[in-house]
Each structure stands twice: as C-alpha cells, then as structure tokens.
mmCIF file of C-alpha atoms in Angstrom:
data_model
loop_
_atom_site.group_PDB
_atom_site.id
_atom_site.type_symbol
_atom_site.label_atom_id
_atom_site.label_comp_id
_atom_site.label_asym_id
_atom_site.label_seq_id
_atom_site.Cartn_x
_atom_site.Cartn_y
_atom_site.Cartn_z
ATOM 1 C CA UNK A 1 -0.131 -0.296 -0.142
ATOM 2 C CA UNK A 2 2.520 2.509 0.943
ATOM 3 C CA UNK A 3 5.024 1.574 -2.054
ATOM 4 C CA UNK A 4 1.381 2.437 -4.354
ATOM 5 C CA UNK A 5 1.262 5.443 -2.906
ATOM 6 C CA UNK A 6 4.747 6.878 -2.905
ATOM 7 C CA UNK A 7 4.101 6.032 -7.146
ATOM 8 C CA UNK A 8 1.116 7.325 -7.128
ATOM 9 C CA UNK A 9 2.742 10.666 -5.637
ATOM 10 C CA UNK A 10 5.541 10.345 -7.679
ATOM 11 C CA UNK A 11 3.552 10.299 -11.377
ATOM 12 C CA UNK A 12 0.898 13.452 -10.466
ATOM 13 C CA UNK A 13 3.609 15.484 -8.905
ATOM 14 C CA UNK A 14 2.807 19.273 -7.601
ATOM 15 C CA UNK A 15 0.246 21.398 -9.337
ATOM 16 C CA UNK A 16 1.729 23.253 -11.993
ATOM 17 C CA UNK A 17 0.328 26.401 -13.165
ATOM 18 C CA UNK A 18 1.225 28.870 -16.036
ATOM 19 C CA UNK A 19 1.008 31.560 -18.117
ATOM 20 C CA UNK A 20 1.664 33.150 -21.474
ATOM 21 C CA UNK A 21 3.908 36.290 -21.334
ATOM 22 C CA UNK A 22 4.204 38.117 -24.688
ATOM 23 C CA UNK A 23 6.809 41.281 -24.967
ATOM 24 C CA UNK A 24 9.053 42.742 -27.744
ATOM 25 C CA UNK A 25 12.635 42.791 -28.629
ATOM 26 C CA UNK A 26 14.464 45.657 -26.679
ATOM 27 C CA UNK A 27 12.210 46.257 -23.840
ATOM 28 C CA UNK A 28 11.781 44.941 -20.507
ATOM 29 C CA UNK A 29 9.445 41.980 -19.910
ATOM 30 C CA UNK A 30 8.371 40.727 -16.701
ATOM 31 C CA UNK A 31 7.179 37.125 -16.070
ATOM 32 C CA UNK A 32 4.827 36.935 -13.058
ATOM 33 C CA UNK A 33 5.277 34.627 -9.723
ATOM 34 C CA UNK A 34 3.900 34.993 -6.161
ATOM 35 C CA UNK A 35 3.687 32.744 -3.014
ATOM 36 C CA UNK A 36 1.994 33.528 -0.250
ATOM 37 C CA UNK A 37 3.913 35.245 2.915
ATOM 38 C CA UNK A 38 2.012 35.974 6.353
ATOM 39 C CA UNK A 39 4.533 35.806 8.659
ATOM 40 C CA UNK A 40 7.936 35.646 8.769
ATOM 41 C CA UNK A 41 8.515 32.114 8.567
ATOM 42 C CA UNK A 42 6.659 31.596 5.421
ATOM 43 C CA UNK A 43 9.722 33.442 3.697
ATOM 44 C CA UNK A 44 11.763 30.884 1.178
ATOM 45 C CA UNK A 45 14.110 30.063 -1.343
ATOM 46 C CA UNK A 46 13.122 29.537 -4.761
ATOM 47 C CA UNK A 47 14.890 29.320 -8.315
ATOM 48 C CA UNK A 48 14.042 30.671 -12.067
ATOM 49 C CA UNK A 49 14.970 27.961 -14.816
ATOM 50 C CA UNK A 50 14.428 27.507 -18.254
ATOM 51 C CA UNK A 51 12.539 24.730 -19.612
ATOM 52 C CA UNK A 52 9.323 22.589 -17.712
ATOM 53 C CA UNK A 53 9.734 22.280 -13.872
ATOM 54 C CA UNK A 54 11.506 18.998 -13.067
ATOM 55 C CA UNK A 55 10.676 16.755 -10.118
ATOM 56 C CA UNK A 56 12.744 18.799 -8.089
ATOM 57 C CA UNK A 57 15.066 22.205 -8.087
ATOM 58 C CA UNK A 58 15.164 23.955 -11.913
ATOM 59 C CA UNK A 59 16.984 22.808 -15.113
ATOM 60 C CA UNK A 60 19.482 25.623 -16.776
ATOM 61 C CA UNK A 61 18.824 27.469 -13.387
ATOM 62 C CA UNK A 62 18.915 31.166 -14.424
ATOM 63 C CA UNK A 63 18.251 32.566 -10.286
ATOM 64 C CA UNK A 64 17.977 31.427 -7.076
ATOM 65 C CA UNK A 65 16.977 33.365 -3.741
ATOM 66 C CA UNK A 66 16.457 32.159 0.142
ATOM 67 C CA UNK A 67 14.000 34.354 0.197
ATOM 68 C CA UNK A 68 15.734 36.992 1.560
ATOM 69 C CA UNK A 69 18.082 37.875 -1.528
ATOM 70 C CA UNK A 70 19.517 36.365 -4.529
ATOM 71 C CA UNK A 71 21.935 33.998 -3.780
ATOM 72 C CA UNK A 72 22.937 33.188 -7.244
ATOM 73 C CA UNK A 73 22.113 34.935 -10.299
ATOM 74 C CA UNK A 74 23.750 33.494 -14.160
ATOM 75 C CA UNK A 75 22.672 36.243 -16.377
ATOM 76 C CA UNK A 76 22.898 39.921 -15.550
ATOM 77 C CA UNK A 77 19.665 40.299 -17.623
ATOM 78 C CA UNK A 78 17.546 38.253 -15.065
ATOM 79 C CA UNK A 79 16.733 39.827 -11.987
ATOM 80 C CA UNK A 80 14.264 39.849 -9.457
ATOM 81 C CA UNK A 81 12.634 43.411 -8.806
ATOM 82 C CA UNK A 82 10.207 42.603 -6.732
ATOM 83 C CA UNK A 83 9.451 42.827 -3.216
ATOM 84 C CA UNK A 84 10.890 39.149 -1.728
ATOM 85 C CA UNK A 85 10.006 39.629 1.711
ATOM 86 C CA UNK A 86 6.183 39.894 0.713
ATOM 87 C CA UNK A 87 6.505 36.680 -1.848
ATOM 88 C CA UNK A 88 6.979 38.862 -5.231
ATOM 89 C CA UNK A 89 9.518 36.894 -6.997
ATOM 90 C CA UNK A 90 8.447 37.855 -10.606
ATOM 91 C CA UNK A 91 11.382 37.132 -13.384
ATOM 92 C CA UNK A 92 12.616 40.335 -15.600
ATOM 93 C CA UNK A 93 14.395 40.233 -18.133
ATOM 94 C CA UNK A 94 16.046 43.208 -19.299
ATOM 95 C CA UNK A 95 16.352 44.267 -22.424
ATOM 96 C CA UNK A 96 14.959 41.333 -23.570
ATOM 97 C CA UNK A 97 15.971 39.166 -27.286
ATOM 98 C CA UNK A 98 14.376 36.742 -29.502
ATOM 99 C CA UNK A 99 16.416 33.886 -27.806
ATOM 100 C CA UNK A 100 15.070 34.752 -24.428
ATOM 101 C CA UNK A 101 11.737 33.295 -25.809
ATOM 102 C CA UNK A 102 10.644 29.842 -24.438
ATOM 103 C CA UNK A 103 9.574 27.996 -21.384
ATOM 104 C CA UNK A 104 10.178 29.256 -17.854
ATOM 105 C CA UNK A 105 10.026 27.890 -14.714
ATOM 106 C CA UNK A 106 9.669 29.040 -11.281
ATOM 107 C CA UNK A 107 10.337 26.859 -8.235
ATOM 108 C CA UNK A 108 9.123 27.995 -4.723
ATOM 109 C CA UNK A 109 10.477 25.484 -1.857
ATOM 110 C CA UNK A 110 7.711 24.470 1.029
ATOM 111 C CA UNK A 111 8.963 22.578 3.365
ATOM 112 C CA UNK A 112 7.256 18.617 3.419
ATOM 113 C CA UNK A 113 7.223 16.086 0.648
ATOM 114 C CA UNK A 114 6.269 17.549 -2.606
ATOM 115 C CA UNK A 115 5.029 20.912 -1.540
ATOM 116 C CA UNK A 116 7.039 22.660 -3.977
ATOM 117 C CA UNK A 117 4.917 25.560 -5.825
ATOM 118 C CA UNK A 118 5.853 25.506 -9.524
ATOM 119 C CA UNK A 119 4.642 27.283 -12.465
ATOM 120 C CA UNK A 120 5.555 27.295 -15.931
ATOM 121 C CA UNK A 121 5.149 30.154 -18.338
ATOM 122 C CA UNK A 122 5.524 30.625 -21.680
ATOM 123 C CA UNK A 123 7.698 33.590 -23.204
ATOM 124 C CA UNK A 124 7.100 34.790 -26.682
ATOM 125 C CA UNK A 125 9.647 38.145 -27.524
ATOM 126 C CA UNK A 126 8.182 39.443 -31.023
ATOM 127 C CA UNK A 127 10.335 41.563 -33.309
ATOM 128 C CA UNK A 128 9.068 45.946 -32.774
ATOM 129 C CA UNK A 129 7.766 46.781 -36.072
ATOM 130 C CA UNK A 130 9.654 49.921 -37.772
ATOM 131 C CA UNK A 131 7.808 52.678 -39.266
ATOM 132 C CA UNK A 132 8.743 54.462 -42.396
ATOM 133 C CA UNK A 133 7.173 57.800 -42.781
ATOM 134 C CA UNK A 134 6.089 57.939 -46.355
ATOM 135 C CA UNK A 135 6.900 61.433 -48.242
ATOM 136 C CA UNK A 136 4.433 63.794 -48.430
ATOM 137 C CA UNK A 137 2.173 63.783 -51.622
ATOM 138 C CA UNK A 138 0.446 66.732 -52.712
ATOM 139 C CA UNK A 139 -3.347 66.564 -53.085
ATOM 140 C CA UNK A 140 -5.664 67.284 -55.860
ATOM 141 C CA UNK A 141 -7.035 70.533 -54.591
ATOM 142 C CA UNK A 142 -3.656 71.762 -53.455
ATOM 143 C CA UNK A 143 -2.380 70.698 -57.161
ATOM 144 C CA UNK A 144 -5.420 72.610 -58.750
ATOM 145 C CA UNK A 145 -4.750 75.655 -56.300
ATOM 146 C CA UNK A 146 -1.328 75.657 -57.362
ATOM 147 C CA UNK A 147 -2.246 75.587 -61.311
ATOM 148 C CA UNK A 148 -5.137 78.209 -61.175
ATOM 149 C CA UNK A 149 -2.845 80.332 -58.851
ATOM 150 C CA UNK A 150 0.002 80.122 -62.080
ATOM 151 C CA UNK A 151 -2.794 80.637 -64.313
ATOM 152 C CA UNK A 152 -4.206 83.769 -62.846
ATOM 153 C CA UNK A 153 -0.882 85.229 -62.366
ATOM 154 C CA UNK A 154 0.419 84.809 -65.904
ATOM 155 C CA UNK A 155 -3.327 86.068 -67.163
ATOM 156 C CA UNK A 156 -1.952 89.699 -65.133
ATOM 157 C CA UNK A 157 0.878 89.551 -66.925
ATOM 158 C CA UNK A 158 -0.447 89.477 -69.982
ATOM 159 C CA UNK A 159 -3.134 92.625 -69.237
ATOM 160 C CA UNK A 160 -0.139 95.487 -69.107
ATOM 161 C CA UNK A 161 0.872 96.249 -72.248
ATOM 162 C CA UNK A 162 4.306 95.550 -74.317
ATOM 163 C CA UNK A 163 6.480 98.360 -74.465
ATOM 164 C CA UNK A 164 9.176 98.138 -77.185
ATOM 165 C CA UNK A 165 12.930 99.799 -76.157
ATOM 166 C CA UNK A 166 12.242 102.731 -78.558
ATOM 167 C CA UNK A 167 8.584 103.234 -76.446
ATOM 168 C CA UNK A 168 10.202 102.861 -72.845
ATOM 169 C CA UNK A 169 11.416 105.843 -71.236
ATOM 170 C CA UNK A 170 14.714 106.614 -71.525
ATOM 171 C CA UNK A 171 16.735 108.976 -68.796
ATOM 172 C CA UNK A 172 19.401 110.563 -69.900
ATOM 173 C CA UNK A 173 22.542 112.499 -67.547
ATOM 174 C CA UNK A 174 21.678 115.539 -69.552
ATOM 175 C CA UNK A 175 19.473 117.719 -71.443
ATOM 176 C CA UNK A 176 17.776 116.428 -74.941
ATOM 177 C CA UNK A 177 20.063 116.654 -77.845
ATOM 178 C CA UNK A 178 17.315 118.558 -79.984
ATOM 179 C CA UNK A 179 13.859 119.513 -79.598
ATOM 180 C CA UNK A 180 12.112 117.021 -81.823
ATOM 181 C CA UNK A 181 14.272 113.836 -79.769
ATOM 182 C CA UNK A 182 12.510 115.464 -76.768
ATOM 183 C CA UNK A 183 8.766 116.207 -78.206
ATOM 184 C CA UNK A 184 8.952 111.996 -79.505
ATOM 185 C CA UNK A 185 10.035 110.828 -76.041
ATOM 186 C CA UNK A 186 6.992 113.396 -74.815
ATOM 187 C CA UNK A 187 4.495 111.540 -77.019
ATOM 188 C CA UNK A 188 5.231 108.540 -76.521
ATOM 189 C CA UNK A 189 5.150 108.909 -72.650
ATOM 190 C CA UNK A 190 1.500 110.368 -73.798
ATOM 191 C CA UNK A 191 0.776 107.518 -75.928
ATOM 192 C CA UNK A 192 1.568 104.646 -73.016
ATOM 193 C CA UNK A 193 0.146 106.725 -69.758
ATOM 194 C CA UNK A 194 -2.831 107.214 -71.401
ATOM 195 C CA UNK A 195 -3.488 103.881 -73.838
ATOM 196 C CA UNK A 196 -4.930 102.130 -70.557
ATOM 197 C CA UNK A 197 -7.687 104.922 -69.400
ATOM 198 C CA UNK A 198 -8.860 104.971 -73.347
ATOM 199 C CA UNK A 199 -9.264 101.428 -73.459
ATOM 200 C CA UNK A 200 -10.936 100.922 -69.926
ATOM 201 C CA UNK A 201 -13.442 103.859 -70.997
ATOM 202 C CA UNK A 202 -14.451 102.204 -74.480
ATOM 203 C CA UNK A 203 -14.744 99.111 -72.300
ATOM 204 C CA UNK A 204 -17.420 100.600 -70.241
ATOM 205 C CA UNK A 205 -19.118 102.718 -72.873
ATOM 206 C CA UNK A 206 -19.871 99.189 -74.587
ATOM 207 C CA UNK A 207 -21.163 98.322 -71.525
ATOM 208 C CA UNK A 208 -23.747 101.233 -71.376
ATOM 209 C CA UNK A 209 -24.755 100.788 -74.794
ATOM 210 C CA UNK A 210 -25.698 97.230 -73.752
ATOM 211 C CA UNK A 211 -27.408 97.868 -70.668
ATOM 212 C CA UNK A 212 -29.572 100.506 -72.063
ATOM 213 C CA UNK A 213 -30.369 97.571 -74.860
ATOM 214 C CA UNK A 214 -31.794 95.679 -72.429
ATOM 215 C CA UNK A 215 -33.589 97.797 -70.492
ATOM 216 C CA UNK A 216 -34.898 99.080 -74.028
ATOM 217 C CA UNK A 217 -36.081 95.256 -74.396
ATOM 218 C CA UNK A 218 -37.447 94.788 -71.283
ATOM 219 C CA UNK A 219 -39.566 98.002 -71.443
ATOM 220 C CA UNK A 220 -40.825 96.805 -74.919
ATOM 221 C CA UNK A 221 -41.722 93.298 -73.450
ATOM 222 C CA UNK A 222 -43.464 94.621 -70.980
ATOM 223 C CA UNK A 223 -45.915 97.077 -72.779
ATOM 224 C CA UNK A 224 -46.385 94.276 -75.425
ATOM 225 C CA UNK A 225 -47.383 92.282 -72.333
ATOM 226 C CA UNK A 226 -49.897 94.809 -70.874
ATOM 227 C CA UNK A 227 -51.793 95.587 -73.981
#
C-alpha cells in the first residue's frame, strides 16, 4: 500500500500552473510569480530556470534566492525586482531578445514532501515593427489651386501692354540732343500712360450701351404684355 501511494505521488507530482507572456525585442519583460507570505516563517527559497519544472530544483537555472536576497544569478539580464519579503518573485528580463523566448519554470520550495509550488510560463518575444514616414504628396486640391494661381498670375502679366525699347522712357544725364527728340519722347510717354484709361473708357461705354439695350428690350416686352 505504501509503495502504491509513493508511485501515485511521483506520477502526479505537484500542481503546476502557468501563463503566457508576450513582449518585444529591446523591451523589459516581467514574468509573474508569487507565493503567500503571512509571517516571517513563510519566507522561503526559490529558483527560476529554463524549460518545464522538473521533480525538484530547476533545469538550466537562471536565479536562486534564499527568500531574503538573490544568492545566485547566472545572467545579469535576469533580475528579481519585486519585494521578496512579500512573496513577489516575478522574473524581469531586461532588454529582451528573441532567444529569450521559451518556457520558464518558477519553483518555490515549501517544506514537506512534494509541497513545492511550481509554475511554467511561456514567453514569446517578437520583433518590434519599424514604421517609416511616407514622403509628402500633394493632393488634387492643392495641385489645382497651384495651377489656378499660376494661370491667374500669367493672366495678370498679359494684361499689361508690351512696350518696345523705342517706346520705353529713357533717362539721360543731360538735356535732349534736339527739340525733335524731346517731343518724340514726350508723345511716347503720353501714349503709354493714356492707352490703358482710353481702353477702359471704351469698354465702359460698351457695357453702358448693352445695359441700355437690355432695359429698352425689357420695357418693350412689358408694354406688349400689358397691351
């Protein structure tokens, strides 16, 4: 009977819990693990190791603690930053790498046969996505506005009359060489300065005549309608 009981205990083993922890390369990852501490006598030793928890101790041990402080540390990137005296023995992986992915075992040694608290945690470390900013693209509205601005500027430029070199005003350091030259320059300046207003007056007169014709036509239609 005793032999069967021992074989049953060995085959079932301690209760094992676990969790899934995901992280990104270059970030700090915390794998949770706690045990109950109600009094000072409850503080006990524990270990972290790679792979699933064996019957005792830890495989590929990372950290050992006597419950008060860390006694063995096999890699400086694996630390215990929690309050050990309160039962917080969570493992922190500093600057995580893809090689850190895998199964981690947290074993808390509790006095008595097969009383150890064990938990297996699966850690998955993924590459961080790198986003690149796309170059600026102009929208259709911006492009059309730019085209309209260019067209309007060119239209305004074409409205000014072209003046040849002979018609442009000339400045000289001295008086005109002759009376004829001075009169030619004066007449050219008058033609240039007056050309725009005269053209504007002719256009205004055309608009006035068109308006009068429209008024007369409206009066005629109204008279026919009344009769």
